Amino acid sequence: MNIDEGNLQDLLHQRKQYIRTSGDVVASAIALGGYIVTIILADIGKLALWAKIVVAVMGLVYIALLVRSIYSSRYSVEAFFKDITACTNEHNFSLLILKDSHGRFLLKKDSRWKTYLFPYVRSKENDEDSVRDFAKASLNLSQISIEKKEESDFTKRSVSANMTKTYHHTFYKLSFDQNQLPQKDCFKISGIKYKWFSFDEMKAKKGMMLKNSDNITFVEKKF
């Protein structure tokens, strides 16, 4: 497994609040015990009512923070392993480039990234066949041919994983019969929302450019 050192450091920095030892919990518990003993020895019963309220509130706040700290430290070995494997450079995806007669490109609404992306599928060894099969299954297209292929690496923050990843993208421009798709600017197939976008329309979407400007710029330049 090849792990990028920068990505791993970024991961550890983001997850450090969850990584605690049993000593951290014991130290927090001792501090709470010391606070309680101090209050008892101070003979809180002789304090004014307002002072008692302040001490009680401070105690409750401290206990709440301690419980929250212990709860947030419940970061399992399985979760840590999953995060570490996400640091690898093995994020290979194949993107489908479908262009209509008006020069617009088909994008799909992605629930994880919460924006429109070029339709994609994980790259496989027999990638061209996989892409054709995916286009047929997801978009109900037939008689598909690949007109152009481009590849590039992109390093950016993954919205779904909340960490920096390096992606290897293979772009496939497909030749297809546009009449096989719904004759609308925006439509759904199998519950997934699709929409045709020009580059000007993509660039006008701040959220889309924030999350996907690298791919949009690449496709504009190459296709």
Coordinates of C-alpha atoms in Angstrom, one line a residue:
M1 CA 0.0 0.0 0.0
N2 CA 1.5 3.3 -1.1
I3 CA 0.7 6.1 1.2
D4 CA 1.5 9.7 0.5
E5 CA 3.3 11.2 3.5
G6 CA 1.6 14.6 3.1
N7 CA -1.8 13.1 3.0
L8 CA -1.0 11.0 6.1
Q9 CA 0.2 14.0 8.0
D10 CA -3.0 15.9 7.0
L11 CA -5.1 12.9 8.3
L12 CA -3.3 12.7 11.6
H13 CA -3.7 16.5 12.1
Q14 CA -7.5 16.3 11.5
R15 CA -8.0 13.2 13.7
K16 CA -5.7 14.1 16.6
Q17 CA -8.6 15.2 18.7
Y18 CA -10.0 11.7 18.6
I19 CA -6.7 9.9 19.4
R20 CA -6.4 9.7 23.2
T21 CA -4.7 7.3 25.6
S22 CA -6.2 5.8 28.8
G23 CA -3.8 8.1 30.6
D24 CA -5.6 11.2 29.2
V25 CA -9.0 9.9 30.5
V26 CA -7.5 9.1 34.0
A27 CA -5.9 12.5 34.2
S28 CA -9.2 14.2 33.4
A29 CA -11.0 12.0 36.0
I30 CA -8.3 12.9 38.7
A31 CA -8.7 16.6 37.9
L32 CA -12.5 16.3 38.4
G33 CA -12.0 14.4 41.7
G34 CA -9.6 17.1 42.8
Y35 CA -12.2 19.8 42.0
I36 CA -14.9 18.0 44.0
V37 CA -12.5 17.5 47.0
T38 CA -11.6 21.2 46.9
I39 CA -15.3 22.1 47.0
I40 CA -16.0 19.8 49.9
L41 CA -13.0 21.1 51.9
A42 CA -14.0 24.7 51.2
D43 CA -17.2 24.1 53.2
I44 CA -19.5 25.3 50.4
G45 CA -22.5 25.3 52.7
K46 CA -21.2 28.6 54.2
L47 CA -21.2 30.4 50.8
A48 CA -23.8 32.8 49.6
L49 CA -26.6 31.4 47.4
W50 CA -25.2 33.0 44.3
A51 CA -21.8 31.6 45.0
K52 CA -23.2 28.1 45.4
I53 CA -25.0 28.5 42.1
V54 CA -21.8 29.6 40.3
V55 CA -19.8 26.6 41.8
A56 CA -22.6 24.2 40.8
V57 CA -22.8 25.5 37.3
M58 CA -19.0 25.3 36.9
G59 CA -19.0 21.7 38.2
L60 CA -21.8 20.7 35.7
V61 CA -20.0 22.4 32.8
Y62 CA -16.7 20.6 33.7
I63 CA -18.5 17.2 33.9
A64 CA -20.2 17.8 30.6
L65 CA -16.9 18.7 28.9
L66 CA -15.3 15.6 30.4
V67 CA -18.0 13.3 29.1
R68 CA -17.8 15.0 25.7
S69 CA -14.1 14.5 25.7
I70 CA -14.3 10.8 26.5
Y71 CA -17.1 10.3 24.0
S72 CA -15.2 12.1 21.2
S73 CA -12.2 9.9 21.8
R74 CA -14.1 6.8 20.8
Y75 CA -12.2 6.4 17.6
S76 CA -12.1 2.7 16.7
V77 CA -9.2 0.9 15.1
E78 CA -11.4 0.0 12.2
A79 CA -12.2 3.7 11.6
F80 CA -8.5 4.6 11.8
F81 CA -7.6 1.9 9.4
K82 CA -10.2 3.1 6.9
D83 CA -8.9 6.6 7.1
I84 CA -5.3 5.5 6.6
T85 CA -6.2 3.4 3.5
A86 CA -8.0 6.5 2.2
C87 CA -4.5 8.2 2.1
T88 CA -3.3 5.9 -0.6
N89 CA -2.8 7.1 -4.2
E90 CA -5.2 4.4 -5.4
H91 CA -8.2 6.7 -6.1
N92 CA -8.7 5.8 -9.8
F93 CA -11.9 6.9 -11.4
S94 CA -13.1 7.0 -15.0
L95 CA -15.2 10.1 -16.0
L96 CA -17.7 10.1 -18.8
I97 CA -17.7 13.1 -21.1
L98 CA -21.0 13.4 -22.9
K99 CA -21.5 16.5 -25.1
D100 CA -24.8 17.5 -26.7
S101 CA -25.4 19.4 -30.0
H102 CA -25.4 22.7 -28.1
G103 CA -21.9 22.3 -26.7
R104 CA -23.1 21.5 -23.2
F105 CA -21.9 18.6 -21.0
L106 CA -23.9 16.2 -19.0
L107 CA -23.3 16.3 -15.2
K108 CA -25.0 14.2 -12.5
K109 CA -26.0 15.4 -9.0
D110 CA -23.7 13.6 -6.5
S111 CA -25.2 13.2 -3.0
R112 CA -21.8 12.8 -1.3
W113 CA -20.1 15.8 -2.9
K114 CA -23.4 17.8 -2.9
T115 CA -22.8 19.2 -6.3
Y116 CA -23.0 18.2 -10.0
L117 CA -20.1 16.1 -11.3
F118 CA -19.2 14.4 -14.5
P119 CA -20.7 10.9 -14.4
Y120 CA -18.0 8.6 -13.1
V121 CA -17.2 5.0 -12.2
R122 CA -14.2 3.4 -10.5
S123 CA -11.5 2.5 -13.0
K124 CA -11.0 -1.2 -13.7
E125 CA -8.4 -3.3 -15.6
N126 CA -10.6 -3.6 -18.7
D127 CA -11.6 0.1 -18.3
E128 CA -13.0 0.9 -21.7
D129 CA -15.4 -2.0 -21.6
S130 CA -16.3 -1.0 -18.0
V131 CA -17.1 2.5 -19.1
R132 CA -19.3 1.4 -21.9
D133 CA -21.2 -1.0 -19.7
F134 CA -21.6 1.7 -17.0
A135 CA -23.0 4.2 -19.6
K136 CA -25.4 1.6 -20.9
A137 CA -26.6 0.6 -17.4
S138 CA -26.8 4.1 -15.8
L139 CA -28.0 6.2 -18.8
N140 CA -29.7 3.5 -20.9
L141 CA -27.4 4.2 -23.8
S142 CA -26.5 1.8 -26.6
Q143 CA -24.1 1.8 -29.5
I144 CA -21.5 3.8 -27.5
S145 CA -18.0 4.4 -28.9
I146 CA -15.1 6.2 -27.3
E147 CA -13.9 9.2 -29.3
K148 CA -11.1 10.5 -27.1
K149 CA -9.3 9.5 -23.9
E150 CA -7.2 11.7 -21.6
E151 CA -5.7 11.0 -18.1
S152 CA -4.5 13.2 -15.3
D153 CA -3.8 13.3 -11.6
F154 CA -5.6 15.8 -9.2
T155 CA -4.8 16.4 -5.6
K156 CA -7.6 18.1 -3.7
R157 CA -9.7 17.8 -0.6
S158 CA -12.3 15.1 -0.6
V159 CA -15.6 16.5 0.6
S160 CA -17.0 13.1 1.6
A161 CA -13.8 12.0 3.5
N162 CA -12.9 15.5 4.7
M163 CA -9.2 15.0 3.8
T164 CA -6.8 15.6 1.0
K165 CA -6.6 12.8 -1.7
T166 CA -4.8 12.3 -4.9
Y167 CA -7.1 11.1 -7.7
H168 CA -6.1 9.6 -11.0
H169 CA -8.8 10.4 -13.5
T170 CA -9.3 8.9 -16.9
F171 CA -11.6 11.0 -19.1
Y172 CA -13.6 9.3 -21.9
K173 CA -15.4 11.4 -24.5
L174 CA -18.3 9.2 -25.7
S175 CA -20.1 9.2 -29.0
F176 CA -23.8 8.4 -28.5
D177 CA -27.2 9.0 -29.8
Q178 CA -28.6 12.0 -27.9
N179 CA -32.2 11.0 -28.7
Q180 CA -31.8 8.1 -26.4
L181 CA -31.8 10.6 -23.4
P182 CA -34.8 12.5 -22.2
Q183 CA -35.1 15.7 -24.3
K184 CA -34.9 18.0 -21.3
D185 CA -32.2 20.2 -19.8
C186 CA -32.7 18.5 -16.5
F187 CA -33.9 14.9 -16.0
K188 CA -33.8 11.8 -13.8
I189 CA -32.8 8.2 -14.6
S190 CA -33.1 5.5 -12.0
G191 CA -33.6 8.2 -9.3
I192 CA -30.3 10.1 -10.2
K193 CA -30.6 13.7 -11.4
Y194 CA -28.8 14.8 -14.5
K195 CA -28.4 18.2 -16.1
W196 CA -26.8 19.7 -19.2
F197 CA -24.3 22.5 -18.4
S198 CA -22.2 24.9 -20.5
F199 CA -18.8 25.9 -19.2
D200 CA -20.2 29.4 -18.4
E201 CA -23.0 27.8 -16.4
M202 CA -20.5 25.6 -14.5
K203 CA -18.3 28.5 -13.7
A204 CA -21.3 30.5 -12.4
K205 CA -21.8 27.9 -9.7
K206 CA -19.5 28.8 -6.8
G207 CA -20.0 25.5 -5.0
M208 CA -19.4 23.5 -8.1
M209 CA -16.2 25.4 -8.9
L210 CA -15.0 25.1 -5.3
K211 CA -15.3 21.4 -5.3
N212 CA -14.7 20.5 -9.0
S213 CA -12.9 23.3 -10.7
D214 CA -9.9 21.1 -11.6
N215 CA -11.9 18.7 -13.6
I216 CA -14.0 21.4 -15.2
T217 CA -10.9 23.3 -16.3
F218 CA -9.3 20.1 -17.6
V219 CA -12.3 19.1 -19.6
E220 CA -12.6 22.6 -21.0
K221 CA -9.0 22.5 -22.1
K222 CA -9.0 19.0 -23.5
F223 CA -12.5 18.5 -24.9

